[in-house]
Short mmCIF file of C-alpha atoms in Angstrom, two decimals:
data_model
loop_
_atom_site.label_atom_id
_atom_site.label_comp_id
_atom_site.label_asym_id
_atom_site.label_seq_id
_atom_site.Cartn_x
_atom_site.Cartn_y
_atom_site.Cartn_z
CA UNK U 65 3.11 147.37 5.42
CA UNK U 66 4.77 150.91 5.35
CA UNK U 67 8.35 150.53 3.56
CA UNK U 68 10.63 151.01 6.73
CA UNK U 69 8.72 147.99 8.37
CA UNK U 70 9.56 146.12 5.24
CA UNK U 71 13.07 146.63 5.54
CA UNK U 72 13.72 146.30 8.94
CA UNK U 73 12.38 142.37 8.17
CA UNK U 74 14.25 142.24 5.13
CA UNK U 75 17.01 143.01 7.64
CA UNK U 76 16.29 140.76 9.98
CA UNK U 77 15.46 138.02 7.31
CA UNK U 78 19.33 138.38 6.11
CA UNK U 79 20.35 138.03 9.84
CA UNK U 80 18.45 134.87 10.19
CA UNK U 81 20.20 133.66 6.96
CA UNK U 82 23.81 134.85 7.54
CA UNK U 83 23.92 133.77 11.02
CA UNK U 84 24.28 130.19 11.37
CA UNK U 85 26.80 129.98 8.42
CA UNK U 86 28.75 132.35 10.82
CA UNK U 87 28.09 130.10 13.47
CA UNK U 88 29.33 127.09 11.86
CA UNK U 89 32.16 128.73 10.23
CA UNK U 90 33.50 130.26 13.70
CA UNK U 91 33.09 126.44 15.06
CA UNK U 92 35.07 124.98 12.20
CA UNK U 93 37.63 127.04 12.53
CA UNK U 94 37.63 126.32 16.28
CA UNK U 95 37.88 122.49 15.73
CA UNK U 96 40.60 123.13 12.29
CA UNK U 97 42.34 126.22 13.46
CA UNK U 98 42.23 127.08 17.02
CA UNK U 99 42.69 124.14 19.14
CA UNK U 100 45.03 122.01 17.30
CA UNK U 101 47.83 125.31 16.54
CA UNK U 102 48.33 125.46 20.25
CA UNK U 103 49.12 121.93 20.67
CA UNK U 104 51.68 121.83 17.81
CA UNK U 105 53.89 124.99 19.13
CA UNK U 106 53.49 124.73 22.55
CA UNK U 107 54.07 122.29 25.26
CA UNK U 108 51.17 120.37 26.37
CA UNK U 109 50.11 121.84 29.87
CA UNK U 110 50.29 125.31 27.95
CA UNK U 111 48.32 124.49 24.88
CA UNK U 112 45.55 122.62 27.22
CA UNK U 113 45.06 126.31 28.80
CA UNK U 114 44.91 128.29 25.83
CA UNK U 115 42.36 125.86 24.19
CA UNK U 116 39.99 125.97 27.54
CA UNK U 117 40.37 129.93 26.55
CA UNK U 118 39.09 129.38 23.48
CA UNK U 119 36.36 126.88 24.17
CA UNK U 120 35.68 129.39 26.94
CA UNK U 121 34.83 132.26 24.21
CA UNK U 122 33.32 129.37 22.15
CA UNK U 123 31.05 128.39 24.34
CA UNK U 124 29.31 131.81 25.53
CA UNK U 125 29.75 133.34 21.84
CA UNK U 126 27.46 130.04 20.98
CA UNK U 127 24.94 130.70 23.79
CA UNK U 128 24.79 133.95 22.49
CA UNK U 129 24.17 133.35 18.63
CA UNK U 130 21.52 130.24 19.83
CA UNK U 131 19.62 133.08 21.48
CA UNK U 132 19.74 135.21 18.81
CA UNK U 133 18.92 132.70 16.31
CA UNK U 134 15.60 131.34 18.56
CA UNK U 135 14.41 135.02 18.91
CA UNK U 136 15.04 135.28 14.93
CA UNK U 137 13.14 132.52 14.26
CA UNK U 138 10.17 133.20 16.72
CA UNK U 139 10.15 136.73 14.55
CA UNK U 140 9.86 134.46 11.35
CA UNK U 141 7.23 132.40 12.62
CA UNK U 142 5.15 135.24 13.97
CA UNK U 143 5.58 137.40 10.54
CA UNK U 144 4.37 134.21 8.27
CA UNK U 145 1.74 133.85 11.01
CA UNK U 146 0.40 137.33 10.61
CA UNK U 147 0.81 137.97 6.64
CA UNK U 148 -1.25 134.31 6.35
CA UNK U 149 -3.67 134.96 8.79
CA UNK U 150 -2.74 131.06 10.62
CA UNK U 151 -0.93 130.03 13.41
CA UNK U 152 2.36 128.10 12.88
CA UNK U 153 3.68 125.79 15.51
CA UNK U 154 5.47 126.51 18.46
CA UNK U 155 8.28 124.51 17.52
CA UNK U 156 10.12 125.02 14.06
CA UNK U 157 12.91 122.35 13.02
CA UNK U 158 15.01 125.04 13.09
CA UNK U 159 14.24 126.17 16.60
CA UNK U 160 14.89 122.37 17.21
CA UNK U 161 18.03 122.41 15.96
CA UNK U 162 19.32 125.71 17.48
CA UNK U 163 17.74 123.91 20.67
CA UNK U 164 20.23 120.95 19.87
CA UNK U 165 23.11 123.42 19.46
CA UNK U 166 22.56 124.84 23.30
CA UNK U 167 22.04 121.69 24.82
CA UNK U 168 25.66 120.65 23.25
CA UNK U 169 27.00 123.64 24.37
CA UNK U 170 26.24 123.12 28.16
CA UNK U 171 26.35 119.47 28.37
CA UNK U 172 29.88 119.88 26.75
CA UNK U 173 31.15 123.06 28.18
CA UNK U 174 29.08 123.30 31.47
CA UNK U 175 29.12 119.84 32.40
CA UNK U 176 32.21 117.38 30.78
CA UNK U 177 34.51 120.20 30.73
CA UNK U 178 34.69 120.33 34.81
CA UNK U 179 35.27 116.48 35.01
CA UNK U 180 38.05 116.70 32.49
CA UNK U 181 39.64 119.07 34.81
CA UNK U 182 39.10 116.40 37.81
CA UNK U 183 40.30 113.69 35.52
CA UNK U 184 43.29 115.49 34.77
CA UNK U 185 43.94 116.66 38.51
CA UNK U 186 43.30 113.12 39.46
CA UNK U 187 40.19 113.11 41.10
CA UNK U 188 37.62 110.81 41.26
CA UNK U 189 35.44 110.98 37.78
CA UNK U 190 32.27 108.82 36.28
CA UNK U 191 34.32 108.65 33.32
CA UNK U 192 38.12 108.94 32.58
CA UNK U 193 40.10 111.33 30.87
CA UNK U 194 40.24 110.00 27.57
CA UNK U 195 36.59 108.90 27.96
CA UNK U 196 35.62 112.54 28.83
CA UNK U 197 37.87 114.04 26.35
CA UNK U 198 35.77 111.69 24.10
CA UNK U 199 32.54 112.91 24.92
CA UNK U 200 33.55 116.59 24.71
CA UNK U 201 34.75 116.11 21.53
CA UNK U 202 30.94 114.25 20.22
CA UNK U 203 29.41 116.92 21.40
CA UNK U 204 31.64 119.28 19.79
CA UNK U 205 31.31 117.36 16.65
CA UNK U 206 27.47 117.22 16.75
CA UNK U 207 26.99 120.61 17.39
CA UNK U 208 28.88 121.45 14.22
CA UNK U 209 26.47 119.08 12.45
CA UNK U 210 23.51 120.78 13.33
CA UNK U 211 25.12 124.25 12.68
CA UNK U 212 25.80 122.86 9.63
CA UNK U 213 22.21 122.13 8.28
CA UNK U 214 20.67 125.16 10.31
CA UNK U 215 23.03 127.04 7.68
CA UNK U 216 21.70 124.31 4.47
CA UNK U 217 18.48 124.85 5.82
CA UNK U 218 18.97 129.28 6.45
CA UNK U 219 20.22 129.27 2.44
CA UNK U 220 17.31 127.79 0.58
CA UNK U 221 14.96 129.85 -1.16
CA UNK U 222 11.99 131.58 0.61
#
């Protein structure tokens, strides 16, 4: 392996590491910082729009990151693959939880978010506003979970 290869995965094996610890610390200070300032300086219809703003940028900058992290660890799988001379699974518990991270991300962005909006407009909804509001927030809440041990998992020693 010539030493420029060798960097570039060194490189890419500190993006793999830093990454979800970015991730999780962006959604923290989402959930801590973001969404609750809006709601204690502003009135209520007000704050509700800057916080779908922000869960707007939240939820593509996650989409994003998930990508970048599956692709990352694909690269790690095939590199241990090839300097061992076996073939690794498909499916890393990483991958997995990355996986988890997108399917929070669209089931609480992409789906529950619209049907808060018809809640709160007064339409017709599975579930009501508080119910929805609820949900969104679970999903929210499990999504920092797994960011949280993709980063545990990113820190420990090779």
């Amino acid at each position: 392996m010539t030493a420029q290869v060798s960097r570039r995965h060194a490189g890419l094996e500190r993006l793999r590491r830093v990454l979800p610890g970015l991730w999780a610390g962006m959604l923290l200070c989402v959930m801590g910082l973001a969404t609750p300032a809006p709601f204690a300086t502003l009135p209520v219809a007000e704050a509700g729009k800057v916080v779908g703003h922000v869960f707007a940028r939240e939820a593509s900058l996650s989409l994003v990151l998930a990508v970048a992290l599956l692709l990352l660890e694909r690269w790690r799988a095939a590199a241990w693959s090839a300097e061992h001379e076996r073939t690794v699974p498909r499916w890393s518990a990483e991958m997995l939880l990355v996986l988890g991270t997108v399917f929070c991300t669209v089931a609480g962005y992409y789906a529950v978010q619209p049907m808060i909006a018809q809640a709160k407009a007064g339409l017709a909804t599975p579930l009501s506003f508080g119910q929805l509001h609820a949900l969104s927030f679970g999903l929210f809440g499990v999504k920092i979970a797994l960011t949280l041990v993709l980063t545990w998992r990113a820190s420990r020693p090779a």
